[in-house]
PDB file of C-alpha atoms in Angstrom:
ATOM      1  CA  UNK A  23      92.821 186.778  33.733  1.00 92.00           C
ATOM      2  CA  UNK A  24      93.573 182.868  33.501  1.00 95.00           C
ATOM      3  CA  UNK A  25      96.219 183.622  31.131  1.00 95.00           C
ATOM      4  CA  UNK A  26      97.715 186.526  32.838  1.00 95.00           C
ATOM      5  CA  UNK A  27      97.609 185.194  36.089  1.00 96.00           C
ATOM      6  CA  UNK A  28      99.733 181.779  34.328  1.00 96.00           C
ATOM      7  CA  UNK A  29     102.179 184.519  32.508  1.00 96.00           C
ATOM      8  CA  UNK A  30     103.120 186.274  36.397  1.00 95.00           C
ATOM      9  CA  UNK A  31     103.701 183.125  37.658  1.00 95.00           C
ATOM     10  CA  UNK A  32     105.984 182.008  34.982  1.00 95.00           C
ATOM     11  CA  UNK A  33     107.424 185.421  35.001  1.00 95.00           C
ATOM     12  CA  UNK A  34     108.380 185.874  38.864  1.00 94.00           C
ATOM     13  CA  UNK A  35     109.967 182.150  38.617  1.00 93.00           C
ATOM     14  CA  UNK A  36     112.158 182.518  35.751  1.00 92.00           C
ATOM     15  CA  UNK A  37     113.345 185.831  37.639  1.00 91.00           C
ATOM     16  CA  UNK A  38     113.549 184.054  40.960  1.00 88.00           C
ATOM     17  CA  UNK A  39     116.170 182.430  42.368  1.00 89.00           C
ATOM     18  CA  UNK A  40     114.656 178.950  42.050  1.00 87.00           C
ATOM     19  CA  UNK A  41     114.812 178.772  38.136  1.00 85.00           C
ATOM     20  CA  UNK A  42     118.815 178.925  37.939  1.00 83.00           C
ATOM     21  CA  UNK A  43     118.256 181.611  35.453  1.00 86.00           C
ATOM     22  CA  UNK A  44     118.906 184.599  36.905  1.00 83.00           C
ATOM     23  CA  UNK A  45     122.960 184.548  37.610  1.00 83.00           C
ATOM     24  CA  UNK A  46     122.901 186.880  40.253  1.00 82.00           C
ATOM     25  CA  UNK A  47     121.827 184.627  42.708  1.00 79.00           C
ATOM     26  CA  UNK A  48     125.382 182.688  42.308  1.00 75.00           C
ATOM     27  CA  UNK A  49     125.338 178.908  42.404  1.00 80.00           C
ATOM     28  CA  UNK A  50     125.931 175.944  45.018  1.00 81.00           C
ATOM     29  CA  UNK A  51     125.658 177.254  48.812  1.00 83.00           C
ATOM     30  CA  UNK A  52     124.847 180.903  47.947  1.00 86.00           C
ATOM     31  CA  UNK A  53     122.163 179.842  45.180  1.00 85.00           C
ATOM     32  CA  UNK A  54     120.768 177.380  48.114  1.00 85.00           C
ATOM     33  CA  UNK A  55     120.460 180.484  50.395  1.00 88.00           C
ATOM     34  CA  UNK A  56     119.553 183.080  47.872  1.00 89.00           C
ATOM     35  CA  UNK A  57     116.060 180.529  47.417  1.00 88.00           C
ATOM     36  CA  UNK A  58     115.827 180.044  51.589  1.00 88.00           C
ATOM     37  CA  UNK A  59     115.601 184.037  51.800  1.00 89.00           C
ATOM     38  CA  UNK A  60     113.090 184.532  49.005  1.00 90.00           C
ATOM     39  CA  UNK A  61     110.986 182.014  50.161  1.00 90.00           C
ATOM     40  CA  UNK A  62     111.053 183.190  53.410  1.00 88.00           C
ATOM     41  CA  UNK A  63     110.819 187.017  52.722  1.00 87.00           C
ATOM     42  CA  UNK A  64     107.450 186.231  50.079  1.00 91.00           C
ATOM     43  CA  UNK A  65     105.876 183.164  51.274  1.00 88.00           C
ATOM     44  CA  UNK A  66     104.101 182.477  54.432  1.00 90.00           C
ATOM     45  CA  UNK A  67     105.732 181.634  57.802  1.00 88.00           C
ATOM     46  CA  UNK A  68     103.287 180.943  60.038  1.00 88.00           C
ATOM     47  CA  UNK A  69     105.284 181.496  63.230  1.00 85.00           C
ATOM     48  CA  UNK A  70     105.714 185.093  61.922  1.00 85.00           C
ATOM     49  CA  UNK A  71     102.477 185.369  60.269  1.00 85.00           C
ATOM     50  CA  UNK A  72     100.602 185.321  63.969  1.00 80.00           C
ATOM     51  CA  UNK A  73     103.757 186.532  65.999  1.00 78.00           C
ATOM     52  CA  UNK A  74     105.898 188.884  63.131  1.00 69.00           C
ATOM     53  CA  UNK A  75     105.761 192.208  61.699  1.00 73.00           C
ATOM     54  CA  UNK A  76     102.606 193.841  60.568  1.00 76.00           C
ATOM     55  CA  UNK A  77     103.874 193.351  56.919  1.00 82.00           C
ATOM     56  CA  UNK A  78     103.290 189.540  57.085  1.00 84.00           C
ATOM     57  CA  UNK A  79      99.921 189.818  56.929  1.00 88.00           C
ATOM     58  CA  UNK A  80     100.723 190.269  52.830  1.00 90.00           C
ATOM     59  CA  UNK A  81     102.338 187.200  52.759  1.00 90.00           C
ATOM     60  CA  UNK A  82      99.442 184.810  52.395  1.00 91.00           C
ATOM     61  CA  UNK A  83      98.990 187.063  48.804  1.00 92.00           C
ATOM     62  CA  UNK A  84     102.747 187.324  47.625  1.00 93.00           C
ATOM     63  CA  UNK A  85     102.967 183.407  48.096  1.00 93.00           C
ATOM     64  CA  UNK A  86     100.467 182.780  45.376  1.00 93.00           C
ATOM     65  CA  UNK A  87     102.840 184.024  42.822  1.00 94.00           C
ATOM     66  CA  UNK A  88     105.514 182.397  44.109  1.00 92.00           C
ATOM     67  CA  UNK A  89     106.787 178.581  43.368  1.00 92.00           C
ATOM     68  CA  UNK A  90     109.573 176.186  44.467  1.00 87.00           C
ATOM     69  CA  UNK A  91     110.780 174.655  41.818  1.00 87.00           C
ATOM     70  CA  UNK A  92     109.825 173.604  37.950  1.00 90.00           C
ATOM     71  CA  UNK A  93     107.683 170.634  38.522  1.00 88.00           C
ATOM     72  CA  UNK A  94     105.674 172.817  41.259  1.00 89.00           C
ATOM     73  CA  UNK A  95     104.947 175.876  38.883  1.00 92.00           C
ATOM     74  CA  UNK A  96     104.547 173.777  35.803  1.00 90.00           C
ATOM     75  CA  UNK A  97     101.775 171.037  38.008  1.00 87.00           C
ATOM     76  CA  UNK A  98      99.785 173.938  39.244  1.00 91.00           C
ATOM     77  CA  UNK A  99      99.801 176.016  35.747  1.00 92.00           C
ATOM     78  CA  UNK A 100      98.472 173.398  33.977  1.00 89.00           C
ATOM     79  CA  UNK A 101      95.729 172.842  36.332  1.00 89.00           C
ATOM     80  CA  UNK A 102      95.334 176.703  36.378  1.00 92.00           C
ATOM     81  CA  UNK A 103      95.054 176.263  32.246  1.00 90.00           C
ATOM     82  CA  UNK A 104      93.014 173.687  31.943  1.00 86.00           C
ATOM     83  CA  UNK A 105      90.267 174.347  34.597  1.00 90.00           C
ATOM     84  CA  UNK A 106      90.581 178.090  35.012  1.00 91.00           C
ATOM     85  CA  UNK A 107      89.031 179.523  31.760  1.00 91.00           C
ATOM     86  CA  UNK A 108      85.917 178.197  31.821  1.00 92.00           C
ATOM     87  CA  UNK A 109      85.536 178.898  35.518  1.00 93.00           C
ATOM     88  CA  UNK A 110      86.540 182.727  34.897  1.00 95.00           C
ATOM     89  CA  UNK A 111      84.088 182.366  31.806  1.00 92.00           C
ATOM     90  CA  UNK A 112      81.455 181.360  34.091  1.00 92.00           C
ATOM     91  CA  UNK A 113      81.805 184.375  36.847  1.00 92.00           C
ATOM     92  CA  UNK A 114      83.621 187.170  34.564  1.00 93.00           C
ATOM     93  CA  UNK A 115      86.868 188.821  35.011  1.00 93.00           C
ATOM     94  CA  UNK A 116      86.662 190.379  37.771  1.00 95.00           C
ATOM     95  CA  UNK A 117      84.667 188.334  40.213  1.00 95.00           C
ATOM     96  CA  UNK A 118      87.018 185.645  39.191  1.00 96.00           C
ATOM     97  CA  UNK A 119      90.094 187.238  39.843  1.00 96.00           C
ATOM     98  CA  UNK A 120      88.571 188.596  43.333  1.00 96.00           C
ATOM     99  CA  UNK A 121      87.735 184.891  43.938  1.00 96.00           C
ATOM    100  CA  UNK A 122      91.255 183.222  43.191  1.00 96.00           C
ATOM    101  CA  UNK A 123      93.087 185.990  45.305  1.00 96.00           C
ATOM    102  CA  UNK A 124      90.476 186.229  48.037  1.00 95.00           C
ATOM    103  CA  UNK A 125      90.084 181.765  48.461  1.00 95.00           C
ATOM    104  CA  UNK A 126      94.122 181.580  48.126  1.00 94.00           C
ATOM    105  CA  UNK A 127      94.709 183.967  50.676  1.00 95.00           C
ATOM    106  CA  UNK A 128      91.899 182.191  52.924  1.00 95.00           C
ATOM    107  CA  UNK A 129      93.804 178.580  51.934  1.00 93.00           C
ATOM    108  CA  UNK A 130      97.437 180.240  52.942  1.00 93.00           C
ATOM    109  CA  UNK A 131      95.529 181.326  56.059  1.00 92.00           C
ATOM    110  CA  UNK A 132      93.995 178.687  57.058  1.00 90.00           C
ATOM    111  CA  UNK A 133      97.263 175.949  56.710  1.00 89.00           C
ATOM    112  CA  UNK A 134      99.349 178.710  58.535  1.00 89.00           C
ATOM    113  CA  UNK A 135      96.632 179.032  61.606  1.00 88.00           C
ATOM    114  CA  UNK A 136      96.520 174.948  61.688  1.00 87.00           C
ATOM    115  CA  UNK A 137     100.666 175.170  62.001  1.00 86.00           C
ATOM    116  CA  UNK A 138     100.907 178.421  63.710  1.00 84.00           C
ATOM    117  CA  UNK A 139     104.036 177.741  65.319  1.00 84.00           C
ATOM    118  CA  UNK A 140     105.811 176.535  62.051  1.00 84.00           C
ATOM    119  CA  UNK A 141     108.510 178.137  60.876  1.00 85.00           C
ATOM    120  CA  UNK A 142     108.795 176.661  57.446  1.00 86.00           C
ATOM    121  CA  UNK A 143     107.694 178.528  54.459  1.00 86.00           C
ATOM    122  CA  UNK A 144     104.931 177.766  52.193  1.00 89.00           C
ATOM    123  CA  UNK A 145     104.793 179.240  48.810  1.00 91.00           C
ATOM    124  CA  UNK A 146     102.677 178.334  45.878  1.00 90.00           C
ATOM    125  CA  UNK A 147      99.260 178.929  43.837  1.00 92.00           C
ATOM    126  CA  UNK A 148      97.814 175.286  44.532  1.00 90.00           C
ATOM    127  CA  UNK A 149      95.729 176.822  47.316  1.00 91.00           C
ATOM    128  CA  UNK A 150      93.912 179.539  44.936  1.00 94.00           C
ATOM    129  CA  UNK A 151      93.811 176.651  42.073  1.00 93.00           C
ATOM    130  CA  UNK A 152      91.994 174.262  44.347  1.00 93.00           C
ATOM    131  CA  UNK A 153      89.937 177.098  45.050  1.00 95.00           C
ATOM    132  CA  UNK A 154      89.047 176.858  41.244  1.00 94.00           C
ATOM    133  CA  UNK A 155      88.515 173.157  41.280  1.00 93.00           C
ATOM    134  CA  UNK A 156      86.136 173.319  43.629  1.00 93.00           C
ATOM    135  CA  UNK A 157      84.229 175.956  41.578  1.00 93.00           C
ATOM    136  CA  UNK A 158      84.340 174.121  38.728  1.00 93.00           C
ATOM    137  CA  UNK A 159      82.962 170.910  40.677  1.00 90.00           C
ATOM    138  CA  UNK A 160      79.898 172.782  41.516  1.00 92.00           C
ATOM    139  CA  UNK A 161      79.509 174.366  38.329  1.00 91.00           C
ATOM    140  CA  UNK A 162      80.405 171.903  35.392  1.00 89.00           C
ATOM    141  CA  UNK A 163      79.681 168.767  37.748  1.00 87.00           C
ATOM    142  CA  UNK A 164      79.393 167.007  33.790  1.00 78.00           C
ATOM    143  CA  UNK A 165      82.262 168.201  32.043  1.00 78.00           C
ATOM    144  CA  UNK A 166      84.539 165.256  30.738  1.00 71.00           C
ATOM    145  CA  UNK A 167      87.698 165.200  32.489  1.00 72.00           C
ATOM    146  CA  UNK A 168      91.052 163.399  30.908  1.00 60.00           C
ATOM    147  CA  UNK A 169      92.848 161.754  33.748  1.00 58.00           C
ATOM    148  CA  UNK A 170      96.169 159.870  33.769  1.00 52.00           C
ATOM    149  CA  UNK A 171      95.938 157.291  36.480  1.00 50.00           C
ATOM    150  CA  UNK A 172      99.439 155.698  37.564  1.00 46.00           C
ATOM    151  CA  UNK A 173      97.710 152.288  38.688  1.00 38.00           C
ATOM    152  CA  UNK A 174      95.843 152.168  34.822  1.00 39.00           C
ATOM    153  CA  UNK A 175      99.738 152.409  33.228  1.00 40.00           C
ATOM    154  CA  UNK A 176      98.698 156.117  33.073  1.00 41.00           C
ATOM    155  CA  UNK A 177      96.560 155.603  30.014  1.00 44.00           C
ATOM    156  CA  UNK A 178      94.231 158.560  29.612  1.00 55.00           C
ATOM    157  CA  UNK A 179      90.651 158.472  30.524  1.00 51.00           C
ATOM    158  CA  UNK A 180      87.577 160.240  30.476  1.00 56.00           C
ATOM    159  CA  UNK A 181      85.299 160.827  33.854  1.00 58.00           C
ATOM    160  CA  UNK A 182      82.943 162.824  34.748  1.00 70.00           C
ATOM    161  CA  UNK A 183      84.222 165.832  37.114  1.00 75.00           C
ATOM    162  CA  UNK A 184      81.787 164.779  39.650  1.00 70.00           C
ATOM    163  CA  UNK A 185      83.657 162.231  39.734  1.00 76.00           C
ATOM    164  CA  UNK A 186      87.582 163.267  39.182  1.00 76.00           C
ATOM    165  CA  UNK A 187      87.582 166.203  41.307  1.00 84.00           C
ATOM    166  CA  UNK A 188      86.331 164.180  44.653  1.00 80.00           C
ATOM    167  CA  UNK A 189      88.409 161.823  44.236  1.00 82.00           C
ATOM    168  CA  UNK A 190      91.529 164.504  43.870  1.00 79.00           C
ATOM    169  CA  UNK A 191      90.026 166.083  47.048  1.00 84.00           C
ATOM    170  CA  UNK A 192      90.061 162.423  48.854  1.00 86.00           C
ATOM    171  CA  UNK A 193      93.512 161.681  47.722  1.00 83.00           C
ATOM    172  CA  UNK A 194      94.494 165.434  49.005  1.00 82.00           C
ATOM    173  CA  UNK A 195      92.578 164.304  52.610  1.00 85.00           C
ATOM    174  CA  UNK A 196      94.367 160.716  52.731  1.00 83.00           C
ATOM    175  CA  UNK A 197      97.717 161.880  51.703  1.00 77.00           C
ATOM    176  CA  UNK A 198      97.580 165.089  54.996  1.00 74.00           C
ATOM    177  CA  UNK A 199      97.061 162.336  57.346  1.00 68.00           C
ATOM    178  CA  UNK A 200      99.933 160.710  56.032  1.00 66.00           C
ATOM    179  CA  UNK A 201     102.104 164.030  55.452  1.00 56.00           C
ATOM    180  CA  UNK A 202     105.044 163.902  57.454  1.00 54.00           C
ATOM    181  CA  UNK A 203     106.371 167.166  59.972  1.00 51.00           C
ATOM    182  CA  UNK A 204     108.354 169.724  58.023  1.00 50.00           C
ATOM    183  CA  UNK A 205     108.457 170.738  54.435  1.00 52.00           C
ATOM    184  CA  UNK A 206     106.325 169.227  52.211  1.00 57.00           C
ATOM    185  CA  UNK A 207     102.896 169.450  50.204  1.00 72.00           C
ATOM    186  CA  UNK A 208     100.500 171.651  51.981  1.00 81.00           C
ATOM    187  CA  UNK A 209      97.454 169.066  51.721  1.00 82.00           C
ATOM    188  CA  UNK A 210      95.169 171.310  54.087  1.00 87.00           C
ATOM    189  CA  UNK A 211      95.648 174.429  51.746  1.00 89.00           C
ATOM    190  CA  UNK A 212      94.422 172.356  49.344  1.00 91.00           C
ATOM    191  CA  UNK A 213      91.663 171.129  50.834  1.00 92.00           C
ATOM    192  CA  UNK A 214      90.629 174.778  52.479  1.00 93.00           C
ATOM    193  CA  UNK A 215      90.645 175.661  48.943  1.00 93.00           C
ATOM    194  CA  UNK A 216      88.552 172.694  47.615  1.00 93.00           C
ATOM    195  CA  UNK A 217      86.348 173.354  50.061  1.00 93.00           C
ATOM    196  CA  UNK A 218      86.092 177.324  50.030  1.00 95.00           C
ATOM    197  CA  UNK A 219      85.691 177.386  46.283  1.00 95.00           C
ATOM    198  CA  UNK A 220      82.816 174.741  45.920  1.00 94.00           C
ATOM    199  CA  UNK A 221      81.083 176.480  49.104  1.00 94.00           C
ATOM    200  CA  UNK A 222      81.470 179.842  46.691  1.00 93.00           C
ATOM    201  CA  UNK A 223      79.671 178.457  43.813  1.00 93.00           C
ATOM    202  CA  UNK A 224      77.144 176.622  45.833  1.00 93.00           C
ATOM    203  CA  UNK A 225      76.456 180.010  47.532  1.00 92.00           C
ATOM    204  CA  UNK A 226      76.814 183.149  44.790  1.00 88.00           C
ATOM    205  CA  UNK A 227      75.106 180.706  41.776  1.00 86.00           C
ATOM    206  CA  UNK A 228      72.821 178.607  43.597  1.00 82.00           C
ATOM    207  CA  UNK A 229      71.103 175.062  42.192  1.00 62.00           C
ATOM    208  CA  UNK A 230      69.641 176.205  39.141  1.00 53.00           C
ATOM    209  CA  UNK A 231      72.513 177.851  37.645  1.00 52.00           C
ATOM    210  CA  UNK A 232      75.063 174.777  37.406  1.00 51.00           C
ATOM    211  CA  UNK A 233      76.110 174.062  33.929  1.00 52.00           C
ATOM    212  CA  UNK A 234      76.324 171.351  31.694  1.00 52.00           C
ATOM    213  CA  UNK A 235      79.322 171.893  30.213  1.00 48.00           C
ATOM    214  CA  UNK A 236      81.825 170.728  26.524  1.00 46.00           C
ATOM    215  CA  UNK A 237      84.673 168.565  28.004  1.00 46.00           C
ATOM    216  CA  UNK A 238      87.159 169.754  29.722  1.00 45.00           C
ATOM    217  CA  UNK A 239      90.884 167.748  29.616  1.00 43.00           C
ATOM    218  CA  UNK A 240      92.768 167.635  32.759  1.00 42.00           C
ATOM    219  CA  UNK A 241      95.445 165.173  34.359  1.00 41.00           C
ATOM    220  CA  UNK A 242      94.972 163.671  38.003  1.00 38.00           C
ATOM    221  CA  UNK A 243      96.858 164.882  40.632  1.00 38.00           C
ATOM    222  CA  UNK A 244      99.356 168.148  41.548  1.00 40.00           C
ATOM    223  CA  UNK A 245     102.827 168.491  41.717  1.00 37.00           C
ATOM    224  CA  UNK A 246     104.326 170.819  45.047  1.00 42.00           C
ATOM    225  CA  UNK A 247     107.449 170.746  46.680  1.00 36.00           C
TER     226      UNK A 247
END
């Protein structure tokens, strides 16, 4: 499911209007409102989310397939990749697909009841993926992680993911305080991820059932519009 969740994604960009591949959206000022319609009509606008049609309450599930732009689809796939298969390995096809739906809905729900009166739209997977993170914290707390970090010259390293994915989570926490009104990264979908997919693990396996896992090669941080 990893890999078929990664090949939708991809898929529903390309056809999008945010790839530039798909002609029928036109170009220049009609291209630019071709994307401000699709993002509104699939992601999640909290304003109309709590004060909208009854079909909004999809929203919060449509938006996880959708992405802004190439650097946005291509950060969060790669985290998808590179952490997502052994964390589906872990809980099995289905429970894992239930889980990345169910904690990226809760994520999209939770950012849009924190800005309830927004009326900006939030697309993206990052939610569900830090759902998956989180997971993966609680149950390969030993797996090596490869991490490019920009104050090291980006040369790669290798960390525990005890200790990697906390410090993603801090940066996520430091960076909402600093996240300005408007557009931007949604920092507290990540975060209501984080913290909904570690709490998941920690719950459904318990103590005894973390493993100890072969490394696992990741880069540090995540690209969203």
């Amino acid at each position: 499911m990893t890999y078929t969740l990664i090949a939708v994604c991809c898929l529903i960009f390309v056809l999008g209007p945010a790839s530039g591949f798909n002609p029928s959206y036109g170009t220049g000022d009609a291209l630019a409102a071709a994307q401000r319609a699709y993002f509104r009509s699939w992601g999640v606008v909290p304003a109309d989310l709590f004060d909208g049609p009854a079909r909004e309450v999809l929203t919060p599930a449509t938006a996880l397939f959708v992405h802004g732009s190439w650097v946005h689809l291509l950060g969060n796939m790669l985290f998808l990749f590179v952490f997502g298969a052994m964390t589906e390995e872990r809980m099995g096809r289905v429970e894992f697909t239930v889980f990345y739906l169910g904690c990226g809905y809760l994520a999209l729900l939770g950012y849009a009841a924190a800005n309830a009166t927004s009326p900006q739209s939030l697309v993206g997977a990052s939610g569900a993926i830090s759902a998956v993170l989180g997971a993966f914290l609680y149950l390969f707390p030993s797996a090596r992680v490869t991490s490019l970090l920009p104050f090291l010259f980006f040369l790669p390293l290798r960390f525990p993911a005890w200790v990697v994915l906390p410090f993603w989570a801090a940066l996520q926490w430091l960076a909402l305080d600093q996240a300005p009104a408007g557009p931007g990264v949604a920092y507290l979908a990540h975060l209501v991820g984080f913290g909904l997919g570690f709490g998941y693990a920690w719950v459904r396996y318990g103590r005894t059932t973390r493993v100890r896992s072969a490394p696992a090669p990741a880069p540090e941080g995540e690209n969203q519009p």
